[in-house]
Short mmCIF file of C-alpha atoms and ligand atoms in Angstrom, two decimals:
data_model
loop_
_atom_site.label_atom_id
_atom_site.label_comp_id
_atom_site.label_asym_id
_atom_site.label_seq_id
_atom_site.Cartn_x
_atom_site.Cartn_y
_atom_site.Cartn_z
CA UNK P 12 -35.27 68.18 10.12
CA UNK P 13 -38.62 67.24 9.05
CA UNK P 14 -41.99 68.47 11.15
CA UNK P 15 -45.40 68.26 9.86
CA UNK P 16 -49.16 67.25 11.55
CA UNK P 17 -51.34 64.34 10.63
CA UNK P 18 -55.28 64.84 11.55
CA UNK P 19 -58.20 62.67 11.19
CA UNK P 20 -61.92 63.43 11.58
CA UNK P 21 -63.35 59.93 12.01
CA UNK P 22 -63.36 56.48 10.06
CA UNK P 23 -66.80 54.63 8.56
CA UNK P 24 -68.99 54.42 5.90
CA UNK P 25 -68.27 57.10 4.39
CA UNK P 26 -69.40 56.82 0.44
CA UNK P 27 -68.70 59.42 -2.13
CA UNK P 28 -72.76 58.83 -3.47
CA UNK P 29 -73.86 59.65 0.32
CA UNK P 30 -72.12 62.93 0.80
CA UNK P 31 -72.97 66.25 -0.69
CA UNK P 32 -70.96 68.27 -2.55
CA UNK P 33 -71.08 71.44 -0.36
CA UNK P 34 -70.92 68.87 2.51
CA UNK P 35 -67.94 67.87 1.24
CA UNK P 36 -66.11 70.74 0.47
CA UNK P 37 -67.09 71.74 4.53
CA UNK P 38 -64.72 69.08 5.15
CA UNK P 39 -61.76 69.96 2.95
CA UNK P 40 -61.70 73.44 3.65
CA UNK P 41 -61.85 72.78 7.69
CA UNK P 42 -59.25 70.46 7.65
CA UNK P 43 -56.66 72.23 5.24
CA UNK P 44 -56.89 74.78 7.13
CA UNK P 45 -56.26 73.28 10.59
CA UNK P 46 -53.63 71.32 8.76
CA UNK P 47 -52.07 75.13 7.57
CA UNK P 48 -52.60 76.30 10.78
CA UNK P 49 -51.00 73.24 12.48
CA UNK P 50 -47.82 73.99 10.15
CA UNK P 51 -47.47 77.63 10.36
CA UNK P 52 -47.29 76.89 14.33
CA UNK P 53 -44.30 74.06 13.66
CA UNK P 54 -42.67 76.48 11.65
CA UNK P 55 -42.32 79.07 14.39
CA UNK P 56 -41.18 76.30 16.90
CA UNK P 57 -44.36 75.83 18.76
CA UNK P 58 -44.28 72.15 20.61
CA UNK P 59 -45.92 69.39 18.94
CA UNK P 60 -47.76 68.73 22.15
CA UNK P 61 -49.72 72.33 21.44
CA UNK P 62 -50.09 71.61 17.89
CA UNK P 63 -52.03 68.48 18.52
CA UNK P 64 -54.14 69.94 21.49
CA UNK P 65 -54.77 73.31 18.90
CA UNK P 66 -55.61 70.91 16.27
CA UNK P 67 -58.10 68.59 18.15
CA UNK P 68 -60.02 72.14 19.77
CA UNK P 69 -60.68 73.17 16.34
CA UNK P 70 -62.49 69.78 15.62
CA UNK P 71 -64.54 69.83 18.79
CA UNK P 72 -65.28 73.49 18.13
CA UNK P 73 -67.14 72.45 14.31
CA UNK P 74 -70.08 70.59 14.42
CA UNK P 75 -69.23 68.49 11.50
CA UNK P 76 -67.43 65.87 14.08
CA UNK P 77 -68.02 63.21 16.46
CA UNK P 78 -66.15 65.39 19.72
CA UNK P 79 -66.88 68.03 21.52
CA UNK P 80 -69.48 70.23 20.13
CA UNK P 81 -70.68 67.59 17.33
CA UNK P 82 -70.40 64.55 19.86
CA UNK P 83 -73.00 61.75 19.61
CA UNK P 84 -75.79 61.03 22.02
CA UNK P 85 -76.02 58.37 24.36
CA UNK P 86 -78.91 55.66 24.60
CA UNK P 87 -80.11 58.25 27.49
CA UNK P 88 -79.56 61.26 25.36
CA UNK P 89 -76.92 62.76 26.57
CA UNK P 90 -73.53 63.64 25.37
CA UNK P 91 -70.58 61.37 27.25
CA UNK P 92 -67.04 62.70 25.89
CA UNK P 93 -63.46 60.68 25.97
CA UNK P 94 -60.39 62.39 25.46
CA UNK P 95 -56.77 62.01 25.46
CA UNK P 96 -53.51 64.06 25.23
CA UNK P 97 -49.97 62.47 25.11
CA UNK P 98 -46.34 64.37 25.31
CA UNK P 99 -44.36 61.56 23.28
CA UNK P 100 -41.28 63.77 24.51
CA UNK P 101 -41.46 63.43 28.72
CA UNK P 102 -43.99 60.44 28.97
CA UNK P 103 -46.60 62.53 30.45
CA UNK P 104 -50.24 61.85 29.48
CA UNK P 105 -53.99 63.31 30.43
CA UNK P 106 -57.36 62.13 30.21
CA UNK P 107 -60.92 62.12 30.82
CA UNK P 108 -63.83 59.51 30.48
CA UNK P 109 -67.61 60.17 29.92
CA UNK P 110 -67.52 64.01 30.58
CA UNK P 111 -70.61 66.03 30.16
CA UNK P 112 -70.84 69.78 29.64
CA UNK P 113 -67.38 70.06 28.79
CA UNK P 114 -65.92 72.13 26.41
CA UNK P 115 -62.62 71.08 24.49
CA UNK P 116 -62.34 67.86 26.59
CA UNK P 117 -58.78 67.78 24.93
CA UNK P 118 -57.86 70.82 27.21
CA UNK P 119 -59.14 69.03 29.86
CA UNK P 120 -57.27 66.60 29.11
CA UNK P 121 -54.21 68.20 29.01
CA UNK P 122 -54.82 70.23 32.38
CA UNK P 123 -55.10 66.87 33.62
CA UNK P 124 -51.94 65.93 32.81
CA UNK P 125 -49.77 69.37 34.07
CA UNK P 126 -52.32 70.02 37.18
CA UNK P 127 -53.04 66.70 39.00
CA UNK P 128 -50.78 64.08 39.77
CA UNK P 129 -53.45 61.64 38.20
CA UNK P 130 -53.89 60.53 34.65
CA UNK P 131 -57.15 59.70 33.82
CA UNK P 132 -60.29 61.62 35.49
CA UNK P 133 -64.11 60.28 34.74
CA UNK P 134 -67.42 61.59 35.09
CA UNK P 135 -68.96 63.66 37.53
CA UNK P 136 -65.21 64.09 39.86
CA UNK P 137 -63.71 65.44 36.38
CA UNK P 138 -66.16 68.33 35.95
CA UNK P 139 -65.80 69.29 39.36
CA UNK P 140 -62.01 69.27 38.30
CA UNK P 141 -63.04 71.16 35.09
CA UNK P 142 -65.09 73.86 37.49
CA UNK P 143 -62.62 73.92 40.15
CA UNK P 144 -59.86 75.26 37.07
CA UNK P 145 -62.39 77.40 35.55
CA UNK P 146 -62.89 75.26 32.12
CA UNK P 147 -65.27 76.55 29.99
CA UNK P 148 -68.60 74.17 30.57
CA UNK P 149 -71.87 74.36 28.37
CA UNK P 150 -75.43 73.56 28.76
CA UNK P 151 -76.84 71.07 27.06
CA UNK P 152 -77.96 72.46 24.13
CA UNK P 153 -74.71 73.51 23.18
CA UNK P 154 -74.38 69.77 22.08
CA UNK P 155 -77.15 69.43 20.01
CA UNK P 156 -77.49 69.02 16.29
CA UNK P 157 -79.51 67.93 14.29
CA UNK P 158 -77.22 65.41 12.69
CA UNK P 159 -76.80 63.73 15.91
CA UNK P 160 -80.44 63.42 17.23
CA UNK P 161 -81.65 62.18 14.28
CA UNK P 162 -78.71 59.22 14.10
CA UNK P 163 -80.43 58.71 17.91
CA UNK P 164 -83.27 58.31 16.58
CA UNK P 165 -82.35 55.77 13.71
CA UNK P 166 -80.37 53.72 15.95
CA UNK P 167 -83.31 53.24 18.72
CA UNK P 168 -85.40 52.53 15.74
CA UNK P 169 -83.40 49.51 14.98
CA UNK P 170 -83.18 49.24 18.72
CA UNK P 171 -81.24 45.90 19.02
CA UNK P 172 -79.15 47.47 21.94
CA UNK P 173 -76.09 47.92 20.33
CA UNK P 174 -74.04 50.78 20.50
CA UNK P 175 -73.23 52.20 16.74
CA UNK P 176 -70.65 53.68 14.86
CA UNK P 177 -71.77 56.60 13.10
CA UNK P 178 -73.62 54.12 10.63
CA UNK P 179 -74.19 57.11 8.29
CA UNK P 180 -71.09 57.54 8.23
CA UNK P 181 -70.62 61.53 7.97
CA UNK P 182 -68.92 62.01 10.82
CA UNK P 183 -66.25 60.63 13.46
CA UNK P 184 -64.32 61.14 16.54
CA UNK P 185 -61.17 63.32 15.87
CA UNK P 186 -57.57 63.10 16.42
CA UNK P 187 -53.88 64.24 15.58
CA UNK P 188 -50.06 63.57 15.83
CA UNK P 189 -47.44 65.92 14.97
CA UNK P 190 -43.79 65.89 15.33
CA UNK P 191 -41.87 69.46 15.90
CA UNK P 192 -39.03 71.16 14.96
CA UNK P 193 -37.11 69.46 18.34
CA UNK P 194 -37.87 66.09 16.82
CA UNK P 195 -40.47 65.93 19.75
CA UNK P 196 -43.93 63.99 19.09
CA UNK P 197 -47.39 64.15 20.85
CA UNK P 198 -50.76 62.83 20.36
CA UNK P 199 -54.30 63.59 20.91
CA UNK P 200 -57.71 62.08 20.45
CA UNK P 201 -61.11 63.79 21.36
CA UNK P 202 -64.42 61.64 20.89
CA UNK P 203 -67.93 61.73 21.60
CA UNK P 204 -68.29 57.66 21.42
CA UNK P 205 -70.97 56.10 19.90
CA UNK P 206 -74.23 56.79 19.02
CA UNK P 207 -76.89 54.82 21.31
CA UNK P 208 -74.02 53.81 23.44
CA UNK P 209 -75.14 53.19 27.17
CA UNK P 210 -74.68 52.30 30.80
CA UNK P 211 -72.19 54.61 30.79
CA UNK P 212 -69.76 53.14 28.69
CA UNK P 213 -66.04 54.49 27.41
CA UNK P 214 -64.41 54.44 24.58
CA UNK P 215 -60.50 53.70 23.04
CA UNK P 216 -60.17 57.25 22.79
CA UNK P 217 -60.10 57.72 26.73
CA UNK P 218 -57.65 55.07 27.40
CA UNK P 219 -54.45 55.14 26.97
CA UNK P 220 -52.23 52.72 24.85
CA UNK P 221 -55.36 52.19 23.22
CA UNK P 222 -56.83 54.84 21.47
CA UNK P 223 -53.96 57.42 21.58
CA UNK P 224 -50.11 56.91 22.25
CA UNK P 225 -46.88 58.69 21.48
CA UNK P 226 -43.16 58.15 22.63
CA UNK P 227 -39.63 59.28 21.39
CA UNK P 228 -40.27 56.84 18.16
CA UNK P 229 -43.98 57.68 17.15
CA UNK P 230 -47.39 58.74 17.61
CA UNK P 231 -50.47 57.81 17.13
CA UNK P 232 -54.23 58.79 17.34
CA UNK P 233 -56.99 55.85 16.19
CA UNK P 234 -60.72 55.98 15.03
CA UNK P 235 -63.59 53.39 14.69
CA UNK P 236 -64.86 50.72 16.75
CA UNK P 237 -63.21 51.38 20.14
CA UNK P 238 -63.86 48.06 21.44
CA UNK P 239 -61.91 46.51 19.20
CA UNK P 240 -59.17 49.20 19.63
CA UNK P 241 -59.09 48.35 23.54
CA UNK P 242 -59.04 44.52 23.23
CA UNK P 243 -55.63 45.00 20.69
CA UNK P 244 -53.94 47.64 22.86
CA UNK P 245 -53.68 48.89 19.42
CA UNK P 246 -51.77 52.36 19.74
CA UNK P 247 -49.52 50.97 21.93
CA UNK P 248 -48.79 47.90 19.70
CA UNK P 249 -47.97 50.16 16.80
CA UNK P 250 -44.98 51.31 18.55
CA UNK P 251 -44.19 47.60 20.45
CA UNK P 252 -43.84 46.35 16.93
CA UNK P 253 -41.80 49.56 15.82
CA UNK P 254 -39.61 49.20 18.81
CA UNK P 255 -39.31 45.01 19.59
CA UNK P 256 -39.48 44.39 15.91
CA UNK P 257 -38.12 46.97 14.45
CA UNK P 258 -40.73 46.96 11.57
CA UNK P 259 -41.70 50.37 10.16
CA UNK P 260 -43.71 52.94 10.87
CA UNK P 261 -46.28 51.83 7.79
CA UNK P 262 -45.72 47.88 8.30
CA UNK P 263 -46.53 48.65 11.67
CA UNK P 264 -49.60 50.45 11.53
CA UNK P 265 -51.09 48.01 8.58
CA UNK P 266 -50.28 44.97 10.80
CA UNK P 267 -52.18 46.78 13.20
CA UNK P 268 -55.39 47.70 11.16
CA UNK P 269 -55.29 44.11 9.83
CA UNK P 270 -55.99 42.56 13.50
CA UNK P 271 -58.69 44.37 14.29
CA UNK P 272 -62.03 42.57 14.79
CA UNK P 273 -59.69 39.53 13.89
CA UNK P 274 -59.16 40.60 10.22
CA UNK P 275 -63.12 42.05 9.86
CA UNK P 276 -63.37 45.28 7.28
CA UNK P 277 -65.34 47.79 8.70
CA UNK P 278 -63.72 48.62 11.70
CA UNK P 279 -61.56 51.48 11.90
CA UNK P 280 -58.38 53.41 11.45
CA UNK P 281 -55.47 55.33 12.72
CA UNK P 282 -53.07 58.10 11.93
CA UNK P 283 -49.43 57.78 12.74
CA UNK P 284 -46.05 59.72 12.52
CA UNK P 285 -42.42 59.03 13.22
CA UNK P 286 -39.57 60.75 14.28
CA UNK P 287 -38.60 61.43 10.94
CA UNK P 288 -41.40 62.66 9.90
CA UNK P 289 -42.46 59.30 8.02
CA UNK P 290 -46.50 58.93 8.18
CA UNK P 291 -49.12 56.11 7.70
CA UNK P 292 -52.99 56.67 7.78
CA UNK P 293 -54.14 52.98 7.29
CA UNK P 294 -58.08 51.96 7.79
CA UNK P 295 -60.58 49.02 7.07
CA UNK P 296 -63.52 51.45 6.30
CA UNK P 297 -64.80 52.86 3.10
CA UNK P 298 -63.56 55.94 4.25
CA UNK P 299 -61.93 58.23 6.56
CA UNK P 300 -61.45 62.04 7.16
CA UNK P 301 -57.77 63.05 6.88
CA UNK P 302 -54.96 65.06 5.91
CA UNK P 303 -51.60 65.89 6.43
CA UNK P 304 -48.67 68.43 6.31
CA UNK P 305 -45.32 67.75 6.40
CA UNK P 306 -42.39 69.66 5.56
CA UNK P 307 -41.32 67.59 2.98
CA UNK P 308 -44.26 66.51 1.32
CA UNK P 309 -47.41 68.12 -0.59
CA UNK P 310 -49.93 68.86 1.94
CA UNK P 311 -53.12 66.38 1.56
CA UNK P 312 -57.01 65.87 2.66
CA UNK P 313 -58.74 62.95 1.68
CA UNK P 314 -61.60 61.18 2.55
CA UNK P 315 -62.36 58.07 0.56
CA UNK P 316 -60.12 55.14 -0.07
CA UNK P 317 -58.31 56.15 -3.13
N1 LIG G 402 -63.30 55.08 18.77
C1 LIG G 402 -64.47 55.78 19.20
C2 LIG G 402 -65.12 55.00 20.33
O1 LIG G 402 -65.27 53.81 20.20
C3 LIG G 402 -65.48 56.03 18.14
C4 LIG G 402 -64.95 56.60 16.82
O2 LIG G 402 -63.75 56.56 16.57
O3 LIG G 402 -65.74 57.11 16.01
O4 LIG G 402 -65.52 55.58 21.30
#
C-alpha cells in the first residue's frame, strides 16, 4: 500500500534570477523537512487528515509564506486569512473566511469541522468561535514582515485597485494532500489572499470545491489566482472528471490547469494525490513551491518549472 504527502507553498513568478541563494535554500530545507516529517507520521499510521493539518501549521508558523504568520495585507492593512481542511475519508469538511488574529487558521478550520455542526465560519463570529475554544489568537504585529508591507506598498503604488498575486513572486498561500496507510485521503489549504485585496474579499482557499477538495478517489489543494479557481469549481472538477470520466489523476489535473483564466499562463496551480498514491503538481506559472514524499518514489522539492 502506497502513502506519501504532497505540499505546496504558493504558485507565481517565481524566477531563478529573482531569488537568492540562501533564500532559496530557506525553502528547500523547510519543505523537506515538513515533507520528512509528514512521512515519518504516515509511517506510524497517523491519519492523513492530521498529516495535512500538521503540514499546513508548519507553513503558517514560517514567515516565508503567504498563510498564517507570513499572510499578505489587505488594501486596509490588515491581515484577512482563508482556510480549509477536508477528511476525503467521512466527507466532513471545515472552514473559515477573512479571519484576523488567528493563529493556524487550518486548526481552526478543522475545529470547525469536529465542534460545530456548520462548515464554513467568517469574520468577526469565527474568532469569537476561535476565543470561545481557546485558539491561540495574536496581535497584530505578530503578522507583520517586512516582505509583506513592502509588497503593500508596491501594489498601492501602482494603485489601479486591483487585488495582486504576490507579483514578486517569493511567496504563496500553502497547502497539502496526503493519503495514509488506510488508503484514506485529506486535504488542506491555508492562505492569506492577496496582497491589496479589499472590501473584504475571500479567496478559493476558503471555499470549498474550489480551492481544496478530497474524497475516497483524490485530493487536492490549489494555489494562484483564486478567482479564477472559484469561477471553475476547480478542485472539485479534478475529481468530477476522475470520477464521470474516468480520466486520470494527471489528465485530470492538466485539463484543469489548462481552463483556468480560459487558457491564460500565469494563473496558478494545484497539488493532487490518488488513492494509489499516484500524484500530479501541474501549474501555468513560472514557478511554484513544492515537494513530495511517497513511499514509492524519491522524495522531491522543486520550485521552478523544470
Ligand atoms: N488562491 C489564493 C487566493 O486567491 C492566493 C494564492 O494562492 O496565492 O486567495
Amino acid at each position: 500500500m502506497n502513502y506519501g504527502l504532497v505540499i505546496h507553498g504558493g504558485a507565481g513568478t517565481i524566477l531563478q534570477s529573482k531569488l537568492s541563494t540562501e533564500l532559496e535554500q530557506e525553502y528547500h530545507s523547510l519543505l523537506g523537512a515538513i515533507l520528512q516529517e509528514g512521512h515519518t507520521s504516515l509511517s506510524k499510521s497517523k491519519s492523513a487528515l492530521d498529516v495535512v493539518k500538521q503540514a499546513v501549521r508548519r507553513m503558517e508558523d514560517s514567515p516565508l509564506f503567504n498563510a498564517g504568520k507570513g499572510a499578505v495585507f489587505t488594501h486596509e492593512k490588515k491581515n484577512e486569512m482563508d482556510a480549509t481542511i477536508i477528511d476525503g475519508s467521512t466527507g466532513g469538511c471545515g472552514a473559515v473566511a477573512m479571519v484576523t488574529n488567528i493563529r493556524n487558521p487550518i486548526s481552526l478550520a478543522r475545529a470547525v469541522m469536529e465542534r460545530t455542526s456548520h462548515i464554513l465560519l467568517g469574520g468577526e463570529g469565527a474568532k469569537k468561535f476561535a476565543e470561545e475554544i481557546g485558539h491561540t489568537i495574536e496581535q497584530d504585529d505578530y503578522f507583520y514582515t517586512d516582505r509583506r508591507w513592502l509588497q503593500l506598498q508596491a501594489a498601492l503604488e501602482n494603485e489601479n485597485g486591483t487585488a495582486i498575486l504576490d507579483h514578486n513572486g517569493k511567496h504563496g498561500t500553502v497547502g497539502a494532500v496526503a493519503l495514509d496507510m488506510n488508503g484514506h485521503l485529506a486535504a488542506a489549504t491555508s492562505s492569506g489572499g492577496m496582497t491589496n485585496k479589499r472590501y473584504n474579499r475571500i479567496g478559493d482557499s476558503s471555499l470549498i470545491g474550489c480551492g481544496t477538495y478530497a474524497n475516497t478517489s483524490c485530493a487536492v489543494s490549489t494555489t494562484g489566482i483564486g478567482e479564477e479557481f472559484m469561477r471553475n469549481v476547480s478542485a472539485y472538477d479534478l475529481s468530477a472528471l476522475m470520477m464521470y470520466k474516468n480520466m486520470s489523476l494527471q489528465e485530470s489535473a492538466d485539463e484543469v490547469v489548462r481552463k483556468l483564466g480560459n487558457g491564460k499562463e500565469n494563473i496558478g496551480g494545484l497539488i493532487a494525490i490518488d488513492d494509489n498514491g499516484n500524484i500530479a503538481m501541474p501549474f501555468n506559472t513560472t514557478g511554484m513551491y513544492r515537494g513530495y514524499y511517497i513511499s514509492n518514489k524519491q522524495p522531491a522539492v522543486l520550485i521552478y518549472k523544470d
